[in-house]
Amino acid sequence: MEHHPKHAISKRRLILSREKRGLIFLIVMRFAQLVIGPAGSGKSTYCSYITKHFETQKQTAQVVNLDPAAEYFEYEPVADIRELIHLDDAMEDEDLKFGPNGGLVFCMEYLLENKDWLQEQLGDDDEDYILFDCPGQIELYTHMTVMKDLVEVLQNWNFRVCGVFILDSQFMIDGAKFLAGTMTALSVMVNLVIPHINILSKIDLLGKQSRKKLE
């Protein structure tokens, strides 16, 4: 079978056309998690621990940093959006004049416009399990299309994509925060239209009274 690592869509069409001639080819799927959640919820920490867990199982998980404003994380990313564009680049451009939120949206849109860069960074290893450490700006997932468009790009590259929504457990011990957190998670699920799981983080940091409320 011909191998075109940088043209996954063309590769899929080639396979389908060959099937019509009586030949059967297997499309090897790759797997990805979009790690989503409010700023400070523990997304990068989750990615770090998942990669360590994979190592104990003698398997490999790679992490892609999609936060153009990230300052520190405990993993070594296989791709880092900051090498393509940094939030400061968008905010300091005198023609654009973006604030932090507008600059972040611009960076994600710029990534999609330059998706060939991302595909080159990811390579073509069929055994990859990729964690995408996403920005904490919830608007990107609830009512904008940029992350949904990214999902479609990954699916066209033969990735099976799921969403992992991480919420600080502090949200669960206050009625208003609980409602806001659950509605946000539901909005993300509806907008992205991918398999989805919700995870509570930082439970170990709760005091005894807070844990009783959570129980």
mmCIF file with all atom_site columns, N, CA and C in Angstrom, residues 51-92:
data_model
loop_
_atom_site.group_PDB
_atom_site.id
_atom_site.type_symbol
_atom_site.label_atom_id
_atom_site.label_alt_id
_atom_site.label_comp_id
_atom_site.label_asym_id
_atom_site.label_entity_id
_atom_site.label_seq_id
_atom_site.pdbx_PDB_ins_code
_atom_site.Cartn_x
_atom_site.Cartn_y
_atom_site.Cartn_z
_atom_site.occupancy
_atom_site.B_iso_or_equiv
_atom_site.pdbx_formal_charge
_atom_site.auth_seq_id
_atom_site.auth_comp_id
_atom_site.auth_asym_id
_atom_site.auth_atom_id
_atom_site.pdbx_PDB_model_num
ATOM 1   N N  . THR A 1 51 ? 0.924  10.422 31.074 1.00 0.00 ? 51 THR A N  1
ATOM 2   C CA . THR A 1 51 ? 2.120  9.954  30.369 1.00 0.00 ? 51 THR A CA 1
ATOM 3   C C  . THR A 1 51 ? 2.959  9.043  31.268 1.00 0.00 ? 51 THR A C  1
ATOM 4   N N  . LYS A 1 52 ? 3.044  9.374  32.553 1.00 0.00 ? 52 LYS A N  1
ATOM 5   C CA . LYS A 1 52 ? 3.788  8.524  33.486 1.00 0.00 ? 52 LYS A CA 1
ATOM 6   C C  . LYS A 1 52 ? 3.101  7.173  33.654 1.00 0.00 ? 52 LYS A C  1
ATOM 7   N N  . HIS A 1 53 ? 1.764  7.170  33.685 1.00 0.00 ? 53 HIS A N  1
ATOM 8   C CA . HIS A 1 53 ? 1.030  5.910  33.789 1.00 0.00 ? 53 HIS A CA 1
ATOM 9   C C  . HIS A 1 53 ? 1.291  5.035  32.565 1.00 0.00 ? 53 HIS A C  1
ATOM 10  N N  . PHE A 1 54 ? 1.289  5.640  31.390 1.00 0.00 ? 54 PHE A N  1
ATOM 11  C CA . PHE A 1 54 ? 1.579  4.881  30.174 1.00 0.00 ? 54 PHE A CA 1
ATOM 12  C C  . PHE A 1 54 ? 2.967  4.252  30.251 1.00 0.00 ? 54 PHE A C  1
ATOM 13  N N  . GLU A 1 55 ? 3.921  4.980  30.810 1.00 0.00 ? 55 GLU A N  1
ATOM 14  C CA . GLU A 1 55 ? 5.278  4.449  30.931 1.00 0.00 ? 55 GLU A CA 1
ATOM 15  C C  . GLU A 1 55 ? 5.304  3.207  31.812 1.00 0.00 ? 55 GLU A C  1
ATOM 16  N N  . THR A 1 56 ? 4.522  3.207  32.898 1.00 0.00 ? 56 THR A N  1
ATOM 17  C CA . THR A 1 56 ? 4.485  2.026  33.768 1.00 0.00 ? 56 THR A CA 1
ATOM 18  C C  . THR A 1 56 ? 3.874  0.829  33.059 1.00 0.00 ? 56 THR A C  1
ATOM 19  N N  . GLN A 1 57 ? 3.047  1.086  32.046 1.00 0.00 ? 57 GLN A N  1
ATOM 20  C CA . GLN A 1 57 ? 2.431  0.014  31.263 1.00 0.00 ? 57 GLN A CA 1
ATOM 21  C C  . GLN A 1 57 ? 3.249  -0.316 30.016 1.00 0.00 ? 57 GLN A C  1
ATOM 22  N N  . LYS A 1 58 ? 4.448  0.273  29.950 1.00 0.00 ? 58 LYS A N  1
ATOM 23  C CA . LYS A 1 58 ? 5.350  0.065  28.803 1.00 0.00 ? 58 LYS A CA 1
ATOM 24  C C  . LYS A 1 58 ? 4.683  0.477  27.487 1.00 0.00 ? 58 LYS A C  1
ATOM 25  N N  . GLN A 1 59 ? 3.928  1.564  27.564 1.00 0.00 ? 59 GLN A N  1
ATOM 26  C CA . GLN A 1 59 ? 3.298  2.146  26.387 1.00 0.00 ? 59 GLN A CA 1
ATOM 27  C C  . GLN A 1 59 ? 3.695  3.620  26.297 1.00 0.00 ? 59 GLN A C  1
ATOM 28  N N  . THR A 1 60 ? 3.334  4.237  25.189 1.00 0.00 ? 60 THR A N  1
ATOM 29  C CA . THR A 1 60 ? 3.753  5.621  24.963 1.00 0.00 ? 60 THR A CA 1
ATOM 30  C C  . THR A 1 60 ? 2.556  6.533  24.754 1.00 0.00 ? 60 THR A C  1
ATOM 31  N N  . ALA A 1 61 ? 2.546  7.632  25.463 1.00 0.00 ? 61 ALA A N  1
ATOM 32  C CA . ALA A 1 61 ? 1.565  8.696  25.238 1.00 0.00 ? 61 ALA A CA 1
ATOM 33  C C  . ALA A 1 61 ? 2.334  9.997  25.056 1.00 0.00 ? 61 ALA A C  1
ATOM 34  N N  . GLN A 1 62 ? 1.977  10.744 24.037 1.00 0.00 ? 62 GLN A N  1
ATOM 35  C CA . GLN A 1 62 ? 2.622  12.016 23.756 1.00 0.00 ? 62 GLN A CA 1
ATOM 36  C C  . GLN A 1 62 ? 1.673  13.154 24.124 1.00 0.00 ? 62 GLN A C  1
ATOM 37  N N  . VAL A 1 63 ? 2.227  14.311 24.432 1.00 0.00 ? 63 VAL A N  1
ATOM 38  C CA . VAL A 1 63 ? 1.418  15.476 24.784 1.00 0.00 ? 63 VAL A CA 1
ATOM 39  C C  . VAL A 1 63 ? 1.714  16.611 23.813 1.00 0.00 ? 63 VAL A C  1
ATOM 40  N N  . VAL A 1 64 ? 0.651  17.254 23.348 1.00 0.00 ? 64 VAL A N  1
ATOM 41  C CA . VAL A 1 64 ? 0.763  18.447 22.515 1.00 0.00 ? 64 VAL A CA 1
ATOM 42  C C  . VAL A 1 64 ? 0.263  19.633 23.331 1.00 0.00 ? 64 VAL A C  1
ATOM 43  N N  . ASN A 1 65 ? 1.091  20.638 23.512 1.00 0.00 ? 65 ASN A N  1
ATOM 44  C CA . ASN A 1 65 ? 0.652  21.848 24.207 1.00 0.00 ? 65 ASN A CA 1
ATOM 45  C C  . ASN A 1 65 ? -0.047 22.776 23.222 1.00 0.00 ? 65 ASN A C  1
ATOM 46  N N  . LEU A 1 66 ? -1.328 23.042 23.467 1.00 0.00 ? 66 LEU A N  1
ATOM 47  C CA . LEU A 1 66 ? -2.093 23.952 22.620 1.00 0.00 ? 66 LEU A CA 1
ATOM 48  C C  . LEU A 1 66 ? -2.366 25.291 23.298 1.00 0.00 ? 66 LEU A C  1
ATOM 49  N N  . ASP A 1 67 ? -1.735 25.530 24.424 1.00 0.00 ? 67 ASP A N  1
ATOM 50  C CA . ASP A 1 67 ? -1.937 26.796 25.142 1.00 0.00 ? 67 ASP A CA 1
ATOM 51  C C  . ASP A 1 67 ? -0.817 27.768 24.774 1.00 0.00 ? 67 ASP A C  1
ATOM 52  N N  . PRO A 1 68 ? -1.108 28.789 23.967 1.00 0.00 ? 68 PRO A N  1
ATOM 53  C CA . PRO A 1 68 ? -0.063 29.724 23.534 1.00 0.00 ? 68 PRO A CA 1
ATOM 54  C C  . PRO A 1 68 ? 0.429  30.641 24.645 1.00 0.00 ? 68 PRO A C  1
ATOM 55  N N  . ALA A 1 69 ? -0.226 30.582 25.814 1.00 0.00 ? 69 ALA A N  1
ATOM 56  C CA . ALA A 1 69 ? 0.194  31.414 26.946 1.00 0.00 ? 69 ALA A CA 1
ATOM 57  C C  . ALA A 1 69 ? 0.810  30.591 28.067 1.00 0.00 ? 69 ALA A C  1
ATOM 58  N N  . ALA A 1 70 ? 1.019  29.304 27.839 1.00 0.00 ? 70 ALA A N  1
ATOM 59  C CA . ALA A 1 70 ? 1.548  28.429 28.891 1.00 0.00 ? 70 ALA A CA 1
ATOM 60  C C  . ALA A 1 70 ? 2.939  28.884 29.318 1.00 0.00 ? 70 ALA A C  1
ATOM 61  N N  . GLU A 1 71 ? 3.197  28.785 30.617 1.00 0.00 ? 71 GLU A N  1
ATOM 62  C CA . GLU A 1 71 ? 4.501  29.185 31.145 1.00 0.00 ? 71 GLU A CA 1
ATOM 63  C C  . GLU A 1 71 ? 5.305  27.995 31.647 1.00 0.00 ? 71 GLU A C  1
ATOM 64  N N  . TYR A 1 72 ? 4.602  26.975 32.168 1.00 0.00 ? 72 TYR A N  1
ATOM 65  C CA . TYR A 1 72 ? 5.326  25.838 32.749 1.00 0.00 ? 72 TYR A CA 1
ATOM 66  C C  . TYR A 1 72 ? 4.443  24.602 32.713 1.00 0.00 ? 72 TYR A C  1
ATOM 67  N N  . PHE A 1 73 ? 5.032  23.465 32.379 1.00 0.00 ? 73 PHE A N  1
ATOM 68  C CA . PHE A 1 73 ? 4.381  22.170 32.537 1.00 0.00 ? 73 PHE A CA 1
ATOM 69  C C  . PHE A 1 73 ? 5.453  21.115 32.765 1.00 0.00 ? 73 PHE A C  1
ATOM 70  N N  . GLU A 1 74 ? 5.055  19.979 33.321 1.00 0.00 ? 74 GLU A N  1
ATOM 71  C CA . GLU A 1 74 ? 6.013  18.967 33.769 1.00 0.00 ? 74 GLU A CA 1
ATOM 72  C C  . GLU A 1 74 ? 6.323  17.915 32.708 1.00 0.00 ? 74 GLU A C  1
ATOM 73  N N  . TYR A 1 75 ? 5.808  18.062 31.529 1.00 0.00 ? 75 TYR A N  1
ATOM 74  C CA . TYR A 1 75 ? 6.056  17.077 30.479 1.00 0.00 ? 75 TYR A CA 1
ATOM 75  C C  . TYR A 1 75 ? 6.848  17.722 29.341 1.00 0.00 ? 75 TYR A C  1
ATOM 76  N N  . GLU A 1 76 ? 7.407  16.886 28.492 1.00 0.00 ? 76 GLU A N  1
ATOM 77  C CA . GLU A 1 76 ? 8.112  17.359 27.306 1.00 0.00 ? 76 GLU A CA 1
ATOM 78  C C  . GLU A 1 76 ? 7.175  17.191 26.115 1.00 0.00 ? 76 GLU A C  1
ATOM 79  N N  . PRO A 1 77 ? 6.629  18.277 25.564 1.00 0.00 ? 77 PRO A N  1
ATOM 80  C CA . PRO A 1 77 ? 5.624  18.140 24.499 1.00 0.00 ? 77 PRO A CA 1
ATOM 81  C C  . PRO A 1 77 ? 6.241  17.673 23.185 1.00 0.00 ? 77 PRO A C  1
ATOM 82  N N  . VAL A 1 78 ? 5.470  16.858 22.474 1.00 0.00 ? 78 VAL A N  1
ATOM 83  C CA . VAL A 1 78 ? 5.897  16.440 21.145 1.00 0.00 ? 78 VAL A CA 1
ATOM 84  C C  . VAL A 1 78 ? 5.676  17.569 20.147 1.00 0.00 ? 78 VAL A C  1
ATOM 85  N N  . ALA A 1 79 ? 4.770  18.475 20.487 1.00 0.00 ? 79 ALA A N  1
ATOM 86  C CA . ALA A 1 79 ? 4.523  19.679 19.693 1.00 0.00 ? 79 ALA A CA 1
ATOM 87  C C  . ALA A 1 79 ? 4.064  20.777 20.643 1.00 0.00 ? 79 ALA A C  1
ATOM 88  N N  . ASP A 1 80 ? 4.465  22.000 20.362 1.00 0.00 ? 80 ASP A N  1
ATOM 89  C CA . ASP A 1 80 ? 4.159  23.129 21.242 1.00 0.00 ? 80 ASP A CA 1
ATOM 90  C C  . ASP A 1 80 ? 3.726  24.306 20.372 1.00 0.00 ? 80 ASP A C  1
ATOM 91  N N  . ILE A 1 81 ? 2.469  24.733 20.542 1.00 0.00 ? 81 ILE A N  1
ATOM 92  C CA . ILE A 1 81 ? 1.939  25.819 19.717 1.00 0.00 ? 81 ILE A CA 1
ATOM 93  C C  . ILE A 1 81 ? 2.778  27.085 19.846 1.00 0.00 ? 81 ILE A C  1
ATOM 94  N N  . ARG A 1 82 ? 3.477  27.256 20.951 1.00 0.00 ? 82 ARG A N  1
ATOM 95  C CA . ARG A 1 82 ? 4.287  28.458 21.157 1.00 0.00 ? 82 ARG A CA 1
ATOM 96  C C  . ARG A 1 82 ? 5.442  28.550 20.169 1.00 0.00 ? 82 ARG A C  1
ATOM 97  N N  . GLU A 1 83 ? 5.809  27.402 19.579 1.00 0.00 ? 83 GLU A N  1
ATOM 98  C CA . GLU A 1 83 ? 6.840  27.425 18.540 1.00 0.00 ? 83 GLU A CA 1
ATOM 99  C C  . GLU A 1 83 ? 6.285  27.962 17.227 1.00 0.00 ? 83 GLU A C  1
ATOM 100 N N  . LEU A 1 84 ? 4.964  27.916 17.090 1.00 0.00 ? 84 LEU A N  1
ATOM 101 C CA . LEU A 1 84 ? 4.298  28.463 15.903 1.00 0.00 ? 84 LEU A CA 1
ATOM 102 C C  . LEU A 1 84 ? 3.870  29.902 16.137 1.00 0.00 ? 84 LEU A C  1
ATOM 103 N N  . ILE A 1 85 ? 3.205  30.121 17.267 1.00 0.00 ? 85 ILE A N  1
ATOM 104 C CA . ILE A 1 85 ? 2.750  31.463 17.630 1.00 0.00 ? 85 ILE A CA 1
ATOM 105 C C  . ILE A 1 85 ? 2.557  31.524 19.142 1.00 0.00 ? 85 ILE A C  1
ATOM 106 N N  . HIS A 1 86 ? 2.970  32.620 19.727 1.00 0.00 ? 86 HIS A N  1
ATOM 107 C CA . HIS A 1 86 ? 2.831  32.844 21.168 1.00 0.00 ? 86 HIS A CA 1
ATOM 108 C C  . HIS A 1 86 ? 1.765  33.911 21.384 1.00 0.00 ? 86 HIS A C  1
ATOM 109 N N  . LEU A 1 87 ? 1.077  33.829 22.517 1.00 0.00 ? 87 LEU A N  1
ATOM 110 C CA . LEU A 1 87 ? 0.044  34.820 22.816 1.00 0.00 ? 87 LEU A CA 1
ATOM 111 C C  . LEU A 1 87 ? 0.607  36.237 22.762 1.00 0.00 ? 87 LEU A C  1
ATOM 112 N N  . ASP A 1 88 ? 1.823  36.412 23.227 1.00 0.00 ? 88 ASP A N  1
ATOM 113 C CA . ASP A 1 88 ? 2.438  37.746 23.197 1.00 0.00 ? 88 ASP A CA 1
ATOM 114 C C  . ASP A 1 88 ? 2.570  38.276 21.775 1.00 0.00 ? 88 ASP A C  1
ATOM 115 N N  . ASP A 1 89 ? 2.784  37.361 20.810 1.00 0.00 ? 89 ASP A N  1
ATOM 116 C CA . ASP A 1 89 ? 2.896  37.787 19.411 1.00 0.00 ? 89 ASP A CA 1
ATOM 117 C C  . ASP A 1 89 ? 1.619  38.481 18.948 1.00 0.00 ? 89 ASP A C  1
ATOM 118 N N  . ALA A 1 90 ? 0.473  37.900 19.341 1.00 0.00 ? 90 ALA A N  1
ATOM 119 C CA . ALA A 1 90 ? -0.813 38.467 18.929 1.00 0.00 ? 90 ALA A CA 1
ATOM 120 C C  . ALA A 1 90 ? -1.125 39.754 19.677 1.00 0.00 ? 90 ALA A C  1
ATOM 121 N N  . MET A 1 91 ? -0.771 39.805 20.960 1.00 0.00 ? 91 MET A N  1
ATOM 122 C CA . MET A 1 91 ? -1.112 40.971 21.776 1.00 0.00 ? 91 MET A CA 1
ATOM 123 C C  . MET A 1 91 ? -0.211 42.165 21.482 1.00 0.00 ? 91 MET A C  1
ATOM 124 N N  . GLU A 1 92 ? 1.024  41.897 21.076 1.00 0.00 ? 92 GLU A N  1
ATOM 125 C CA . GLU A 1 92 ? 1.972  42.990 20.844 1.00 0.00 ? 92 GLU A CA 1
ATOM 126 C C  . GLU A 1 92 ? 1.952  43.510 19.419 1.00 0.00 ? 92 GLU A C  1
#
